[in-house]
mmCIF file of C-alpha atoms and ligand atoms in Angstrom:
data_model
loop_
_atom_site.group_PDB
_atom_site.id
_atom_site.type_symbol
_atom_site.label_atom_id
_atom_site.label_comp_id
_atom_site.label_asym_id
_atom_site.label_seq_id
_atom_site.Cartn_x
_atom_site.Cartn_y
_atom_site.Cartn_z
ATOM 1 C CA UNK A 28 0.000 0.000 0.000
ATOM 2 C CA UNK A 29 1.168 3.536 -0.705
ATOM 3 C CA UNK A 30 1.931 5.890 2.156
ATOM 4 C CA UNK A 31 -0.497 8.466 3.488
ATOM 5 C CA UNK A 32 1.665 11.227 4.904
ATOM 6 C CA UNK A 33 -0.853 13.836 5.936
ATOM 7 C CA UNK A 34 -1.006 17.234 7.554
ATOM 8 C CA UNK A 35 -4.257 18.605 8.980
ATOM 9 C CA UNK A 36 -4.990 22.317 8.781
ATOM 10 C CA UNK A 37 -7.952 24.430 9.770
ATOM 11 C CA UNK A 38 -9.261 27.039 12.152
ATOM 12 C CA UNK A 39 -10.315 26.103 15.687
ATOM 13 C CA UNK A 40 -13.882 24.833 15.787
ATOM 14 C CA UNK A 41 -13.996 23.596 12.177
ATOM 15 C CA UNK A 42 -14.034 19.952 13.270
ATOM 16 C CA UNK A 43 -10.377 19.045 12.825
ATOM 17 C CA UNK A 44 -10.311 16.963 16.014
ATOM 18 C CA UNK A 45 -13.396 14.968 15.032
ATOM 19 C CA UNK A 46 -12.026 14.259 11.555
ATOM 20 C CA UNK A 47 -8.606 13.324 12.927
ATOM 21 C CA UNK A 48 -10.255 10.781 15.188
ATOM 22 C CA UNK A 49 -12.227 9.239 12.296
ATOM 23 C CA UNK A 50 -9.194 9.147 9.988
ATOM 24 C CA UNK A 51 -7.096 7.379 12.602
ATOM 25 C CA UNK A 52 -9.734 4.668 12.738
ATOM 26 C CA UNK A 53 -10.392 4.516 8.981
ATOM 27 C CA UNK A 54 -6.762 4.273 7.916
ATOM 28 C CA UNK A 55 -5.018 3.057 11.092
ATOM 29 C CA UNK A 56 -2.594 5.973 10.929
ATOM 30 C CA UNK A 57 -0.603 7.188 13.922
ATOM 31 C CA UNK A 58 -1.851 10.626 14.961
ATOM 32 C CA UNK A 59 0.723 13.195 16.003
ATOM 33 C CA UNK A 60 -0.732 16.178 17.717
ATOM 34 C CA UNK A 61 2.243 18.321 18.675
ATOM 35 C CA UNK A 62 1.040 18.899 22.231
ATOM 36 C CA UNK A 63 0.557 15.165 22.795
ATOM 37 C CA UNK A 64 3.823 13.952 21.320
ATOM 38 C CA UNK A 65 5.802 16.555 23.282
ATOM 39 C CA UNK A 66 4.071 15.447 26.491
ATOM 40 C CA UNK A 67 4.826 11.800 25.627
ATOM 41 C CA UNK A 68 8.489 12.568 24.915
ATOM 42 C CA UNK A 69 8.739 14.385 28.248
ATOM 43 C CA UNK A 70 6.991 11.571 30.132
ATOM 44 C CA UNK A 71 9.161 8.855 28.590
ATOM 45 C CA UNK A 72 12.309 10.891 29.363
ATOM 46 C CA UNK A 73 13.915 10.508 25.962
ATOM 47 C CA UNK A 74 16.915 12.752 25.265
ATOM 48 C CA UNK A 75 14.675 15.150 23.358
ATOM 49 C CA UNK A 76 12.018 14.870 26.052
ATOM 50 C CA UNK A 77 14.509 16.032 28.676
ATOM 51 C CA UNK A 78 15.418 19.060 26.568
ATOM 52 C CA UNK A 79 11.754 19.867 26.001
ATOM 53 C CA UNK A 80 11.008 19.495 29.706
ATOM 54 C CA UNK A 81 13.576 22.122 30.677
ATOM 55 C CA UNK A 82 12.174 24.558 28.156
ATOM 56 C CA UNK A 83 8.569 23.965 29.169
ATOM 57 C CA UNK A 84 9.449 24.320 32.862
ATOM 58 C CA UNK A 85 11.110 27.654 32.154
ATOM 59 C CA UNK A 86 7.804 28.676 30.605
ATOM 60 C CA UNK A 87 9.340 29.129 27.162
ATOM 61 C CA UNK A 88 7.982 28.020 23.810
ATOM 62 C CA UNK A 89 9.484 24.794 22.499
ATOM 63 C CA UNK A 90 11.517 25.820 19.431
ATOM 64 C CA UNK A 91 10.599 24.535 15.972
ATOM 65 C CA UNK A 92 13.719 22.422 15.509
ATOM 66 C CA UNK A 93 13.044 20.519 18.727
ATOM 67 C CA UNK A 94 9.426 19.822 17.755
ATOM 68 C CA UNK A 95 10.668 18.716 14.368
ATOM 69 C CA UNK A 96 13.220 16.394 16.001
ATOM 70 C CA UNK A 97 10.496 14.825 18.161
ATOM 71 C CA UNK A 98 8.410 14.221 15.034
ATOM 72 C CA UNK A 99 11.428 12.742 13.239
ATOM 73 C CA UNK A 100 11.968 10.379 16.165
ATOM 74 C CA UNK A 101 8.438 9.095 15.596
ATOM 75 C CA UNK A 102 8.979 8.823 11.832
ATOM 76 C CA UNK A 103 11.977 6.589 12.505
ATOM 77 C CA UNK A 104 10.207 4.436 15.090
ATOM 78 C CA UNK A 105 8.640 2.197 12.435
ATOM 79 C CA UNK A 106 5.082 2.990 13.509
ATOM 80 C CA UNK A 107 4.668 5.620 10.772
ATOM 81 C CA UNK A 108 5.990 3.593 7.835
ATOM 82 C CA UNK A 109 2.592 3.530 6.108
ATOM 83 C CA UNK A 110 1.898 7.168 6.912
ATOM 84 C CA UNK A 111 0.881 9.557 9.657
ATOM 85 C CA UNK A 112 -1.538 12.289 10.505
ATOM 86 C CA UNK A 113 0.088 15.450 11.785
ATOM 87 C CA UNK A 114 -1.910 18.095 13.656
ATOM 88 C CA UNK A 115 -0.565 21.371 15.052
ATOM 89 C CA UNK A 116 2.667 21.235 13.031
ATOM 90 C CA UNK A 117 3.432 22.836 10.660
ATOM 91 C CA UNK A 118 1.731 26.105 11.511
ATOM 92 C CA UNK A 119 4.156 28.333 9.622
ATOM 93 C CA UNK A 120 6.025 28.137 6.329
ATOM 94 C CA UNK A 121 9.325 27.730 8.202
ATOM 95 C CA UNK A 122 7.950 24.661 9.970
ATOM 96 C CA UNK A 123 6.568 23.302 6.685
ATOM 97 C CA UNK A 124 10.035 23.553 5.161
ATOM 98 C CA UNK A 125 11.465 21.644 8.133
ATOM 99 C CA UNK A 126 8.924 18.895 7.675
ATOM 100 C CA UNK A 127 9.579 18.774 3.939
ATOM 101 C CA UNK A 128 13.315 18.296 4.431
ATOM 102 C CA UNK A 129 12.797 15.753 7.241
ATOM 103 C CA UNK A 130 10.625 13.679 4.893
ATOM 104 C CA UNK A 131 12.943 14.255 1.970
ATOM 105 C CA UNK A 132 15.933 12.898 3.957
ATOM 106 C CA UNK A 133 13.951 9.708 4.430
ATOM 107 C CA UNK A 134 12.974 9.425 0.791
ATOM 108 C CA UNK A 135 9.411 10.338 1.661
ATOM 109 C CA UNK A 136 7.080 13.169 0.751
ATOM 110 C CA UNK A 137 3.880 14.667 2.027
ATOM 111 C CA UNK A 138 0.801 13.132 0.369
ATOM 112 C CA UNK A 139 -1.513 16.050 1.096
ATOM 113 C CA UNK A 140 -2.364 18.911 3.412
ATOM 114 C CA UNK A 141 -6.024 18.540 4.362
ATOM 115 C CA UNK A 142 -7.657 21.867 5.126
ATOM 116 C CA UNK A 143 -10.945 21.677 7.006
ATOM 117 C CA UNK A 144 -12.231 25.165 6.572
ATOM 118 C CA UNK A 145 -15.017 27.224 8.097
ATOM 119 C CA UNK A 146 -15.747 30.951 7.931
ATOM 120 C CA UNK A 147 -14.983 33.046 11.019
ATOM 121 C CA UNK A 148 -18.631 33.728 11.894
ATOM 122 C CA UNK A 149 -19.349 29.987 11.873
ATOM 123 C CA UNK A 150 -16.351 29.319 14.121
ATOM 124 C CA UNK A 151 -17.540 31.991 16.566
ATOM 125 C CA UNK A 152 -21.082 30.582 16.517
ATOM 126 C CA UNK A 153 -19.861 27.072 17.255
ATOM 127 C CA UNK A 154 -17.301 27.894 19.925
ATOM 128 C CA UNK A 155 -19.111 30.712 21.718
ATOM 129 C CA UNK A 156 -22.204 28.527 22.153
ATOM 130 C CA UNK A 157 -20.303 26.052 24.300
ATOM 131 C CA UNK A 158 -21.189 25.809 27.971
ATOM 132 C CA UNK A 159 -19.209 23.789 30.469
ATOM 133 C CA UNK A 160 -20.379 22.465 33.832
ATOM 134 C CA UNK A 161 -18.351 23.795 36.752
ATOM 135 C CA UNK A 162 -18.265 20.490 38.618
ATOM 136 C CA UNK A 163 -17.214 17.868 36.051
ATOM 137 C CA UNK A 164 -16.536 19.748 32.841
ATOM 138 C CA UNK A 165 -19.475 18.256 30.901
ATOM 139 C CA UNK A 166 -19.852 20.191 27.670
ATOM 140 C CA UNK A 167 -23.083 21.448 26.051
ATOM 141 C CA UNK A 168 -23.938 23.787 23.220
ATOM 142 C CA UNK A 169 -26.771 26.308 23.503
ATOM 143 C CA UNK A 170 -27.802 25.647 19.903
ATOM 144 C CA UNK A 171 -26.629 22.151 18.897
ATOM 145 C CA UNK A 172 -26.695 20.246 22.193
ATOM 146 C CA UNK A 173 -28.625 22.224 24.817
ATOM 147 C CA UNK A 174 -29.156 20.940 28.374
ATOM 148 C CA UNK A 175 -32.738 20.076 29.418
ATOM 149 C CA UNK A 176 -32.796 23.063 31.759
ATOM 150 C CA UNK A 177 -31.022 26.222 30.702
ATOM 151 C CA UNK A 178 -27.768 26.808 32.592
ATOM 152 C CA UNK A 179 -27.904 23.497 34.478
ATOM 153 C CA UNK A 180 -25.919 20.299 33.813
ATOM 154 C CA UNK A 181 -28.165 17.308 32.982
ATOM 155 C CA UNK A 182 -25.751 14.872 34.580
ATOM 156 C CA UNK A 183 -24.888 16.424 37.928
ATOM 157 C CA UNK A 184 -27.123 19.483 38.324
ATOM 158 C CA UNK A 185 -24.195 21.896 38.554
ATOM 159 C CA UNK A 186 -24.022 25.312 36.945
ATOM 160 C CA UNK A 187 -23.016 25.755 33.296
ATOM 161 C CA UNK A 188 -20.602 28.550 32.417
ATOM 162 C CA UNK A 189 -18.884 29.890 29.322
ATOM 163 C CA UNK A 190 -15.143 29.251 29.681
ATOM 164 C CA UNK A 191 -12.807 32.164 28.921
ATOM 165 C CA UNK A 192 -11.538 30.194 25.926
ATOM 166 C CA UNK A 193 -15.048 30.169 24.488
ATOM 167 C CA UNK A 194 -15.710 33.908 24.870
ATOM 168 C CA UNK A 195 -16.126 35.669 21.501
ATOM 169 C CA UNK A 196 -13.214 38.076 22.082
ATOM 170 C CA UNK A 197 -10.848 35.172 22.846
ATOM 171 C CA UNK A 198 -12.057 33.260 19.787
ATOM 172 C CA UNK A 199 -11.556 36.302 17.559
ATOM 173 C CA UNK A 200 -8.003 36.660 18.878
ATOM 174 C CA UNK A 201 -7.261 33.008 18.137
ATOM 175 C CA UNK A 202 -8.723 33.418 14.652
ATOM 176 C CA UNK A 203 -6.570 36.451 14.014
ATOM 177 C CA UNK A 204 -3.427 34.515 14.945
ATOM 178 C CA UNK A 205 -4.606 31.605 12.808
ATOM 179 C CA UNK A 206 -5.169 33.782 9.748
ATOM 180 C CA UNK A 207 -1.866 35.584 10.151
ATOM 181 C CA UNK A 208 0.217 32.406 10.460
ATOM 182 C CA UNK A 209 -1.686 29.829 8.524
ATOM 183 C CA UNK A 210 -2.984 31.661 5.469
ATOM 184 C CA UNK A 211 0.543 31.960 3.989
ATOM 185 C CA UNK A 212 1.040 28.263 4.780
ATOM 186 C CA UNK A 213 -2.187 27.341 2.972
ATOM 187 C CA UNK A 214 -0.986 29.251 -0.060
ATOM 188 C CA UNK A 215 2.415 27.531 0.187
ATOM 189 C CA UNK A 216 0.797 24.077 0.064
ATOM 190 C CA UNK A 217 -1.538 25.204 -2.692
ATOM 191 C CA UNK A 218 1.409 26.259 -4.855
ATOM 192 C CA UNK A 219 2.909 22.798 -4.395
ATOM 193 C CA UNK A 220 -0.313 21.109 -5.449
ATOM 194 C CA UNK A 221 -0.665 19.475 -2.030
ATOM 195 C CA UNK A 222 -3.654 21.328 -0.637
ATOM 196 C CA UNK A 223 -7.060 19.640 -0.440
ATOM 197 C CA UNK A 224 -9.965 21.736 0.882
ATOM 198 C CA UNK A 225 -12.986 20.446 2.808
ATOM 199 C CA UNK A 226 -16.056 22.345 3.853
ATOM 200 C CA UNK A 227 -16.141 22.226 7.646
ATOM 201 C CA UNK A 228 -19.676 23.625 7.716
ATOM 202 C CA UNK A 229 -20.999 20.282 6.397
ATOM 203 C CA UNK A 230 -21.875 17.469 8.800
ATOM 204 C CA UNK A 231 -18.968 15.445 10.230
ATOM 205 C CA UNK A 232 -20.164 12.415 8.177
ATOM 206 C CA UNK A 233 -20.132 14.395 4.940
ATOM 207 C CA UNK A 234 -16.694 15.848 5.629
ATOM 208 C CA UNK A 235 -15.411 12.388 6.499
ATOM 209 C CA UNK A 236 -16.678 10.835 3.271
ATOM 210 C CA UNK A 237 -15.224 13.666 1.190
ATOM 211 C CA UNK A 238 -11.852 13.166 2.846
ATOM 212 C CA UNK A 239 -11.996 9.407 2.358
ATOM 213 C CA UNK A 240 -12.849 9.813 -1.321
ATOM 214 C CA UNK A 241 -9.967 12.249 -1.771
ATOM 215 C CA UNK A 242 -7.493 9.950 -0.036
ATOM 216 C CA UNK A 243 -8.631 6.977 -2.095
ATOM 217 C CA UNK A 244 -7.936 8.980 -5.264
ATOM 218 C CA UNK A 245 -4.524 10.072 -3.971
ATOM 219 C CA UNK A 246 -3.621 6.489 -3.099
ATOM 220 C CA UNK A 247 -4.568 5.373 -6.626
ATOM 221 C CA UNK A 248 -2.547 8.156 -8.230
ATOM 222 C CA UNK A 249 0.465 7.177 -6.130
ATOM 223 C CA UNK A 250 0.323 3.610 -7.430
ATOM 224 C CA UNK A 251 0.273 4.563 -11.097
HETATM 225 ZN ZN1 ZN B 320 -21.811 18.180 34.733
#
């Protein structure tokens, strides 16, 4: 079988996490979310993990080359020989170039960058409607998944609040950062013919079947 070396892109709230979960199951690909693999490297006390730990404990941002090295460690572990699903890296063109050369050194190449897109107002509508219970963190949505009684958790009767992360001003800030960093990256992948766009405003099932159809086509093309 040909490799599926994939990068996931998209604004917060467009359903990237849901699709990543489905793709992992559909194609049995290892999923590398940068936050998770850094935490794993730190927990397993690898050489890179120790370096990352020091940086994180100082409260600094883990530099790109260290993140890239952690990803490369996973590429060489054997688990990603048939492909991988990368989420959270690259976020910038500089990081994309690092990934490209890391793959290139191994005689591999990215299969596609999957962009799950949604307009800003849709992202705000989805994220700002979230309500979280103060006791156990159960999550509701005022529009898509409302509790039986407004403001009260169905499961434990505790109060539902809007987390700071879900406040419109916070979401707009995150979107601004996303557009600033990621739009040039989207263009970069587009110029290389690697970008595949999906409409994140469709249902998760529809998005999933579009992605599957696209990947099936890419796999066929790779075999020719
Ligand atoms: Zn609750």
